[in-house]
Coordinates of C-alpha atoms in Angstrom, one line a residue:
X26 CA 99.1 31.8 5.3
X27 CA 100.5 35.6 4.6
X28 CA 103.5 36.2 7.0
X29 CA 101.4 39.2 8.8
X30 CA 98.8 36.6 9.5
X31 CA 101.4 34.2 10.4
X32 CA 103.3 37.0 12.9
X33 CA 99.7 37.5 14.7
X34 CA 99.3 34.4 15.5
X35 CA 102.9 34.0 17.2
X36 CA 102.2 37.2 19.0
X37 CA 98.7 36.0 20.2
X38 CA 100.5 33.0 21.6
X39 CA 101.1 32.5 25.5
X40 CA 105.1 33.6 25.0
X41 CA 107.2 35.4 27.6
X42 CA 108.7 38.2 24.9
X43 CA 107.6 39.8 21.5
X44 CA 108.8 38.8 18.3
X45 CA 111.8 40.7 17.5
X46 CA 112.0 42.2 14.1
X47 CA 113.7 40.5 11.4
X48 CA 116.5 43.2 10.6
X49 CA 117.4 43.0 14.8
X50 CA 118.2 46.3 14.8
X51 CA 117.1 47.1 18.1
X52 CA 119.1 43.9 19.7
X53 CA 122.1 44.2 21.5
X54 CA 125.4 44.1 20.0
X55 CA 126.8 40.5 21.2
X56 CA 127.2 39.9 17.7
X57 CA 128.4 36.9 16.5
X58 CA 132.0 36.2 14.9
X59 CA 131.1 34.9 12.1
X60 CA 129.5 36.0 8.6
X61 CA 125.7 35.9 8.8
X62 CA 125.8 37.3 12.7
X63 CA 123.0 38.3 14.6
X64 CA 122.5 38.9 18.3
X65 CA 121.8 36.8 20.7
X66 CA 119.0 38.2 22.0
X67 CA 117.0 37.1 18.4
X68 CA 117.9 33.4 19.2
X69 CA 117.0 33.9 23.0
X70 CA 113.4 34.7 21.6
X71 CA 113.6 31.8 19.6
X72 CA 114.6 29.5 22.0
X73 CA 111.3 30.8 23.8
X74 CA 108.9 29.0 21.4
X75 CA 110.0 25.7 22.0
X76 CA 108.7 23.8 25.2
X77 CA 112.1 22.1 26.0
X78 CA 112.7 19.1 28.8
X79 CA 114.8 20.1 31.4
X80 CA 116.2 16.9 32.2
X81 CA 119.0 17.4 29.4
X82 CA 120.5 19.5 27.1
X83 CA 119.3 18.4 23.7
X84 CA 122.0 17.8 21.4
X85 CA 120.3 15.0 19.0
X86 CA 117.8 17.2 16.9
X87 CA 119.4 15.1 13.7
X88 CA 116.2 12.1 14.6
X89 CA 113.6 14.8 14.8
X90 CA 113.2 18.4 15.4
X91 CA 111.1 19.5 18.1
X92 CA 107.9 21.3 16.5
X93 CA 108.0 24.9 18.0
X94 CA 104.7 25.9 19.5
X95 CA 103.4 28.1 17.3
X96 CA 103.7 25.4 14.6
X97 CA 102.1 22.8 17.1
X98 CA 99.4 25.1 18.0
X99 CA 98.8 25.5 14.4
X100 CA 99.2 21.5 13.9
X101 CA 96.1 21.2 16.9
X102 CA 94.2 23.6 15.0
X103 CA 94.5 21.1 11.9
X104 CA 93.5 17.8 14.2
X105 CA 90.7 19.8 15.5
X106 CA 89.3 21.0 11.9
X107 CA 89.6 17.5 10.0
X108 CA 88.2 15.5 13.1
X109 CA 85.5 18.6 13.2
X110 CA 84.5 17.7 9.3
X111 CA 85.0 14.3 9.4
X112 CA 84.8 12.5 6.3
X113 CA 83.2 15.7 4.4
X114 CA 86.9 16.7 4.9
X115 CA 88.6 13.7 3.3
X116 CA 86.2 13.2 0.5
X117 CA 86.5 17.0 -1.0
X118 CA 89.3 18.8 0.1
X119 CA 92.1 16.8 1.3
X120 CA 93.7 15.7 -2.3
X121 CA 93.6 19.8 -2.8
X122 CA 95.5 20.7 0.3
X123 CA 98.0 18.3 -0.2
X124 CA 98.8 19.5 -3.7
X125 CA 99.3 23.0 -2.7
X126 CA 101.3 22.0 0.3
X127 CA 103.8 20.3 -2.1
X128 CA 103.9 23.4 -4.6
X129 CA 104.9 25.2 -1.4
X130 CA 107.7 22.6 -0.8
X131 CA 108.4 22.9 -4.6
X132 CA 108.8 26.7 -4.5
X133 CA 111.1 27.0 -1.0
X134 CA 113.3 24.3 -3.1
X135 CA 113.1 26.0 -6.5
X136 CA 111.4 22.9 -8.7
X137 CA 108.3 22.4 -10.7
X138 CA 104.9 21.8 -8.5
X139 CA 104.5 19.2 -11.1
X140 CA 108.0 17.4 -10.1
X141 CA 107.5 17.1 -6.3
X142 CA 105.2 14.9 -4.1
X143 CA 104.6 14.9 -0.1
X144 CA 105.3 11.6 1.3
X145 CA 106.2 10.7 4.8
X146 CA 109.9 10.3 5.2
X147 CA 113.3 10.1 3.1
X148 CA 113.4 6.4 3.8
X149 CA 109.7 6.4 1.5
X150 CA 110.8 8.5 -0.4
X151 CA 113.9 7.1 -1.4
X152 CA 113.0 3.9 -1.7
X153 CA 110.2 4.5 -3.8
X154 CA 112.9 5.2 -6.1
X155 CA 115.5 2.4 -5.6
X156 CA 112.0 -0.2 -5.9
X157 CA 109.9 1.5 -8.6
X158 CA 113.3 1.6 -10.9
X159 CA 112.7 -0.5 -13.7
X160 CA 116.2 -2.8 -13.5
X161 CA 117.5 -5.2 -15.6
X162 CA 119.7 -8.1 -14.1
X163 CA 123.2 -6.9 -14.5
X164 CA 122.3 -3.2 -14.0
X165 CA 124.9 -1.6 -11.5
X166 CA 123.9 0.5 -8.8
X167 CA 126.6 2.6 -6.7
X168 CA 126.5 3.8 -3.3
X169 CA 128.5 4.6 0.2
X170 CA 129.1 2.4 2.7
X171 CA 128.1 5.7 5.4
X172 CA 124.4 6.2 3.3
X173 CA 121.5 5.3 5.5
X174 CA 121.0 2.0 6.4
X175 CA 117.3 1.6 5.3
X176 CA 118.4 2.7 1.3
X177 CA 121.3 0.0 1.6
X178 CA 119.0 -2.5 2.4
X179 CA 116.5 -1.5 0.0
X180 CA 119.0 -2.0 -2.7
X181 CA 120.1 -5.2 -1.4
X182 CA 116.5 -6.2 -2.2
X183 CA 116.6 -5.2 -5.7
X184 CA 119.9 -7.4 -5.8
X185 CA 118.1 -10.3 -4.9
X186 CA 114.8 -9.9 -7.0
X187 CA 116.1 -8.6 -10.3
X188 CA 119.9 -9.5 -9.9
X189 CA 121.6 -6.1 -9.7
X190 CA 124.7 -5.7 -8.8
X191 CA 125.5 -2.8 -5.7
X192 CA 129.0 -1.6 -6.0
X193 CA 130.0 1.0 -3.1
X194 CA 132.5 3.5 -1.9
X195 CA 134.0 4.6 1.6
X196 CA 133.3 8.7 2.1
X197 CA 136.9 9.9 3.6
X198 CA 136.0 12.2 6.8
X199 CA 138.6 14.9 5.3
X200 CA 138.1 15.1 1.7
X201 CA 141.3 16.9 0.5
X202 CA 139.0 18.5 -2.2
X203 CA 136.1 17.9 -4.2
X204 CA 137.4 16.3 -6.9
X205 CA 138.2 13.1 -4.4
X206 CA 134.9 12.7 -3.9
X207 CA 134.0 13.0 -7.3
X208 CA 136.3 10.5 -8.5
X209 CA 135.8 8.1 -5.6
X210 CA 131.9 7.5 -7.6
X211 CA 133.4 7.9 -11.0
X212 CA 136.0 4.9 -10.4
X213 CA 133.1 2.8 -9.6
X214 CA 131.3 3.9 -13.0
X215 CA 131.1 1.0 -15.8
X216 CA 128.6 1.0 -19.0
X217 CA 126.3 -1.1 -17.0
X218 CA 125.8 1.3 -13.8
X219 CA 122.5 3.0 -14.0
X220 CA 121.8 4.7 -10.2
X221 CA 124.3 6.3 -8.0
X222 CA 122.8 7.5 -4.4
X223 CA 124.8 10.5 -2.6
X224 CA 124.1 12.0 0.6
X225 CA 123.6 16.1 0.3
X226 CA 124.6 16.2 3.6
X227 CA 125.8 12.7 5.1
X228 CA 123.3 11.7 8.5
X229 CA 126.5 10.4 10.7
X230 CA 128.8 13.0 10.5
X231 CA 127.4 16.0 8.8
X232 CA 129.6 16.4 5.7
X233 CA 128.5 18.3 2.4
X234 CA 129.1 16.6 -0.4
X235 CA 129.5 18.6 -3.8
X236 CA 126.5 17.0 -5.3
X237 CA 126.3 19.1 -8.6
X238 CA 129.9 18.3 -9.3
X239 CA 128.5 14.9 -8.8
X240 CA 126.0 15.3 -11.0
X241 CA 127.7 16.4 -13.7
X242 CA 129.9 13.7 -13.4
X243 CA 127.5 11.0 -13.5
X244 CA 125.4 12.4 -16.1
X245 CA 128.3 12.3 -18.6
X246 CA 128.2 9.0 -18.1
X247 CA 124.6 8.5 -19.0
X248 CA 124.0 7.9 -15.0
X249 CA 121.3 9.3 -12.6
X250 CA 121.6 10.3 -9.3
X251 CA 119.3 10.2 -6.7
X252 CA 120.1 12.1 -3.5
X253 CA 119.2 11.9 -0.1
X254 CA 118.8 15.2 1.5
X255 CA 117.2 13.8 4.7
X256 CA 119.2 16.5 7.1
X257 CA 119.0 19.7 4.4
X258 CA 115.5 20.6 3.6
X259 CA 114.9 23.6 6.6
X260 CA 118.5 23.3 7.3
X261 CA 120.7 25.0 4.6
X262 CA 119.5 26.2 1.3
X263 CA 118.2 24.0 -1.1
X264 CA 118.0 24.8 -4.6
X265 CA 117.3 21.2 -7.1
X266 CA 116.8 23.5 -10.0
X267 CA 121.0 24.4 -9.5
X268 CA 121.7 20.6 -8.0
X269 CA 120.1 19.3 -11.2
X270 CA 119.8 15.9 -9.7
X271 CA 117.3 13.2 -10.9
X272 CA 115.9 12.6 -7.8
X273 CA 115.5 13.9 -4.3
X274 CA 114.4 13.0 -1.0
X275 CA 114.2 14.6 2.6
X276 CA 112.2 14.1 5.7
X277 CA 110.5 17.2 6.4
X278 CA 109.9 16.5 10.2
X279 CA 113.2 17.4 10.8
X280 CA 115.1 20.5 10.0
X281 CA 111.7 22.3 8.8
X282 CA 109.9 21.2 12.0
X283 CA 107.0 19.3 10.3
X284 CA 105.2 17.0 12.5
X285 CA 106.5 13.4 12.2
X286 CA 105.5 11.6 9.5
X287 CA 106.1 14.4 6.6
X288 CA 108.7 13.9 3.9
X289 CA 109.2 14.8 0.3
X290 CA 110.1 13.7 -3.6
X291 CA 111.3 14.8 -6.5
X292 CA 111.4 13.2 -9.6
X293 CA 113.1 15.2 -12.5
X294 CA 109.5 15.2 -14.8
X295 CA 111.7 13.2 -17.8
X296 CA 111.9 10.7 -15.6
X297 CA 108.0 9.9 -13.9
X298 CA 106.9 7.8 -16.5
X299 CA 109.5 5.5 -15.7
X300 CA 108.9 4.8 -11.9
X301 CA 107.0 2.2 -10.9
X302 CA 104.4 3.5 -7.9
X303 CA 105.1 1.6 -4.7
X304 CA 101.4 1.5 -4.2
X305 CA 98.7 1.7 -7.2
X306 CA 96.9 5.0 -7.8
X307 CA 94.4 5.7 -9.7
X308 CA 96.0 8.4 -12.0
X309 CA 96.7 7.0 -15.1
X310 CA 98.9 9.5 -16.5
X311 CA 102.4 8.3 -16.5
X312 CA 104.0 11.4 -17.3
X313 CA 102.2 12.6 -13.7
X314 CA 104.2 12.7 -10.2
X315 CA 100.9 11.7 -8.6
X316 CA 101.1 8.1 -9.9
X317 CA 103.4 7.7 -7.6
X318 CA 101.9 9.1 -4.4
X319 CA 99.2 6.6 -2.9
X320 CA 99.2 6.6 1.0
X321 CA 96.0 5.3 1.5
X322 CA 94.1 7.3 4.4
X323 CA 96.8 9.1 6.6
X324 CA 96.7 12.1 9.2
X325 CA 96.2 14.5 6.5
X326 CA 96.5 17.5 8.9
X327 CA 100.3 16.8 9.3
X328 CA 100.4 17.6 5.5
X329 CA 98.4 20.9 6.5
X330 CA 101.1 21.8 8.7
X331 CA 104.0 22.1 6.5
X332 CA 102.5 25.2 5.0
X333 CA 102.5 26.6 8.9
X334 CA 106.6 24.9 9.3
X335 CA 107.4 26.7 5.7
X336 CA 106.0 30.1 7.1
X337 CA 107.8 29.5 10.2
X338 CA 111.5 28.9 8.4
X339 CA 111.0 32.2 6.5
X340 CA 109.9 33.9 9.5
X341 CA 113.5 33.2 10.5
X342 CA 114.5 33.4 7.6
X343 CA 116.6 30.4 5.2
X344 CA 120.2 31.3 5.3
X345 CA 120.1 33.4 9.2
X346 CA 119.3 29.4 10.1
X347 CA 122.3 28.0 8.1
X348 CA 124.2 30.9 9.2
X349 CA 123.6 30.0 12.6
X350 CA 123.2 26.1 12.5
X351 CA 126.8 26.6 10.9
X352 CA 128.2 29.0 13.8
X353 CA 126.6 27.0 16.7
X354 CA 128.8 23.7 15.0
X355 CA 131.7 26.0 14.4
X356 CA 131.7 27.1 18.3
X357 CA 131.5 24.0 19.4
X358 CA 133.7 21.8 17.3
X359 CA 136.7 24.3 17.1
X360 CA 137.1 24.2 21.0
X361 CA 138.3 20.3 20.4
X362 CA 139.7 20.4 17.3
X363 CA 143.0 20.7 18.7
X364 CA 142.5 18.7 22.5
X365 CA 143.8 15.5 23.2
X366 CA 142.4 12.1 22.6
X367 CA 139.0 14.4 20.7
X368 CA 138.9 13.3 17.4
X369 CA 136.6 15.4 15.1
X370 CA 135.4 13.7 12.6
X371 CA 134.1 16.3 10.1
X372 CA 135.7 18.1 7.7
X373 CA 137.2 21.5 8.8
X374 CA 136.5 23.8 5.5
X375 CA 133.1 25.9 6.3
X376 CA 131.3 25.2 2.9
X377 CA 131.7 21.1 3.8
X378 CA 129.0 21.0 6.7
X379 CA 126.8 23.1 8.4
X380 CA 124.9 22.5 11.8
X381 CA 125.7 18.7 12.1
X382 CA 129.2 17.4 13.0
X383 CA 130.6 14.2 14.8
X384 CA 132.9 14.4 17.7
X385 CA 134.9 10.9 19.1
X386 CA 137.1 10.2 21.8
X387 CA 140.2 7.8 21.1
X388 CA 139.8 6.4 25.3
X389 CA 136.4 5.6 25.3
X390 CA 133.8 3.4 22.5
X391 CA 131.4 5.8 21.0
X392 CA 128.3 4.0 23.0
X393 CA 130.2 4.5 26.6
X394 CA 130.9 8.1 25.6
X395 CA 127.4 8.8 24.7
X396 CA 126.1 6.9 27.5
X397 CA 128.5 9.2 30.4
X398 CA 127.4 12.3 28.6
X399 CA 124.1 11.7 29.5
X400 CA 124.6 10.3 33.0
X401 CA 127.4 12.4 34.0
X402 CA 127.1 15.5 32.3
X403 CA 123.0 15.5 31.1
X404 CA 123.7 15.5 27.3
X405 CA 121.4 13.6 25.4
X406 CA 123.2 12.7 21.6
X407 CA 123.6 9.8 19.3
X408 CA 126.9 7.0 19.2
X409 CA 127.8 6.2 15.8
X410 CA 130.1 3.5 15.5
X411 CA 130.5 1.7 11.9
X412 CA 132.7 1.7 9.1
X413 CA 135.7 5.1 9.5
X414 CA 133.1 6.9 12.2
X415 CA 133.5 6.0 15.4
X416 CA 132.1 9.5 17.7
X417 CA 128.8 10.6 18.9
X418 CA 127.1 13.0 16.5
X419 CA 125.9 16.4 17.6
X420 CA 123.1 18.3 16.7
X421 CA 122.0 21.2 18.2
X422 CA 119.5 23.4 17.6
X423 CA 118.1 27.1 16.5
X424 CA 116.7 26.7 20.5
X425 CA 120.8 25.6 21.6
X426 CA 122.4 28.4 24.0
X427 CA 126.2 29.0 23.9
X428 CA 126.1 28.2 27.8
X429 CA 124.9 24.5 26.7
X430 CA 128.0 24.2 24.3
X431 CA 130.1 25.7 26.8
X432 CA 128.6 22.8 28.8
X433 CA 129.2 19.9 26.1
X434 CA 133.1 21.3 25.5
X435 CA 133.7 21.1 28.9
X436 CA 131.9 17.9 29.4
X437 CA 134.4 16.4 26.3
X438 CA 137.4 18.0 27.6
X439 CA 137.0 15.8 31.0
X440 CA 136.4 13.0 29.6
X441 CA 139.6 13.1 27.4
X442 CA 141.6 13.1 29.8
X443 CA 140.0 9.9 31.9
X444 CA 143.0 6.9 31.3

């Protein structure tokens, strides 16, 4: 959809205000502090297109992203059309619409339409990977003890059937630089390791790890790396071409505001043949990407929608959301760095997170404090509680006022002081 098209149909929409123009020049000047600032009033109209429950202040948008209206008016207008055609739908087009939904994906994150697949989520994604790689017993694969839970397990597996061995690492929550954190993986690095797995940006507490630097690491090694970029895709800029990572997965549903159930894969194109599909398909090309992307009959009107979630992020536009997914997490997180008994558990440099941080209270277990903050002070968020994080992560939104922050600082600062 062309972005006047796409600007119609947000204005035709039942909405309380106009779109503002994207250079905000007739906005008021409550700028914000910090590079990248635009007025309020440009979020205030953004905040308008999302239907938001009143019951709480939603600061847990790291699961799934609310789909703004305009996107889920779109997304209804898909149901209706595929339902409408039926199987005349599904037998001509669908294949067709799903290609040129991932070239879009492939073109906001600067790879090859041939190197990138829609799928549903990064755990699908990822383990497609981890299970289609063709291991030997004795290969090594290396990854950190704060990755996500379902990719641990995954490899685990591949322990078990092929007798891999899984070496891992602990991610400090205050990297003194980035050449810890490369060397942490690099220590672990023998002759037999073939896959390390790094989080772009890590899911419990929002850190940004220097995945090229990674990269160029592993690959002097002879080693690949697969990353998951679950939380980055719609959240901060993504370019694979400059990452220059093997393989790549993120959920779409979140930071782009995708329905649930849309995710994406790359596979650097030297390495497709190798990847064993996690379902057969019937393309027989192993040098193609699409051998590995059998999903059987699906809602295929959920991959319609990405095009409509891609228009909407540029609409916005890709670094004013980082800019102010970064600020929002700034405002907040600054206010406690310094308070007692708050410990923050994400790194302090600006370039080492974004809109995702974790916050922790030395007085109270991360479940209780998640549990008062929504009975005492209406905060729905997340307790994380394993390995070196021990805090309730916080995830606000592009819809998030200051007033709510104002609300969770305050709501922190009380508790911190309970005995």
């Amino acid at each position: 959809m062309k972005k006047r098209q796409f600007l119609r149909y947000m204005g035709s929409a039942a909405m309380a205000a106009p779109l503002l123009p994207l250079t905000l020049e007739n906005t008021s000047k409550n700028v914000m502090p910090y590079p990248g600032k635009d007025s309020e009033a440009f979020w205030e109209r953004i905040r308008k297109d999302y239907k938001l429950k009143p019951d709480y202040i939603n600061l847990e948008s790291g699961y799934y992203n609310i789909v703004p209206t305009p996107i889920l008016e779109k997304y209804t207008e898909h149901v209706q059309h595929v339902n409408y055609e039926g199987s005349y739908y599904m037998r001509t087009v669908q294949w067709d619409n799903k290609k040129k939904a991932a070239a879009r994906v492939a073109e906001l994150v600067n790879c090859s339409e041939k190197e990138l697949i829609i799928t549903r989520n990064t755990t699908e994604s990822l383990d497609m990977i981890i299970g289609g790689y063709p291991w030997e017993k004795g290969d090594e694969a290396i990854f950190a003890v704060q990755d996500y839970g379902a990719m641990q397990v995954h490899f685990h597996q591949m322990e078990d059937r092929y007798g891999i061995v899984c070496k891992k690492v602990s991610l400090p929550n205050h990297p003194k630089s980035d050449e810890e954190i490369v060397s942490l993986y690099e220590s672990q690095i023998t002759p037999k390791t073939k896959l390390l797995m790094v989080c772009h940006m890590v899911n419990v507490t929002g850190q940004i790890l220097p995945v090229r630097k990674i990269c160029d690491m592993a690959h002097s090694h002879g080693v690949e790396v697969m990353v998951d970029g679950a939380h980055c895709i719609g959240h901060i800029k993504v370019d694979l071409a400059e990452l220059d990572c093997d393989y790549y997965g993120s959920s779409l549903h979140k930071w782009l505001c995708a329905p649930l159930g849309a995710g994406m894969l790359y596979v650097a194109e030297r390495n497709i043949p190798k990847i064993w599909p996690l379902l057969a398909e019937h393309e027989n090309d192993q040098t193609k990407i699409r051998r590995l992307n059998h999903t059987g009959t699906h809602p295929v009107h959920t991959d319609l929608t990405i095009n409509d979630a891609v228009d909407y992020l540029e609409m916005i536009g890709v670094e004013r959301k980082e800019n102010r997914m970064r600020y929002l997490q700034r405002y907040w997180s600054d206010q406690l760095r310094n308070v007692d008994n708050v410990i923050i558990n994400t790194p302090i440099e600006p370039h080492r997170s974004c809109g995702i941080a974790n916050v922790g209270l030395t007085n109270m277990k991360p479940s209780e404090m998640a549990q008062t903050l929504l009975d005492e002070f209406n905060v729905w968020t997340v307790a994380i509680d394993f390995e070196n994080v021990h805090g309730c992560r916080i995830t606000p939104n592009v819809f998030t006022t200051l007033d709510e922050l104002d609300q969770f600082v305050g709501a922190i600062k009380t508790m911190a002081k309970r005995a």
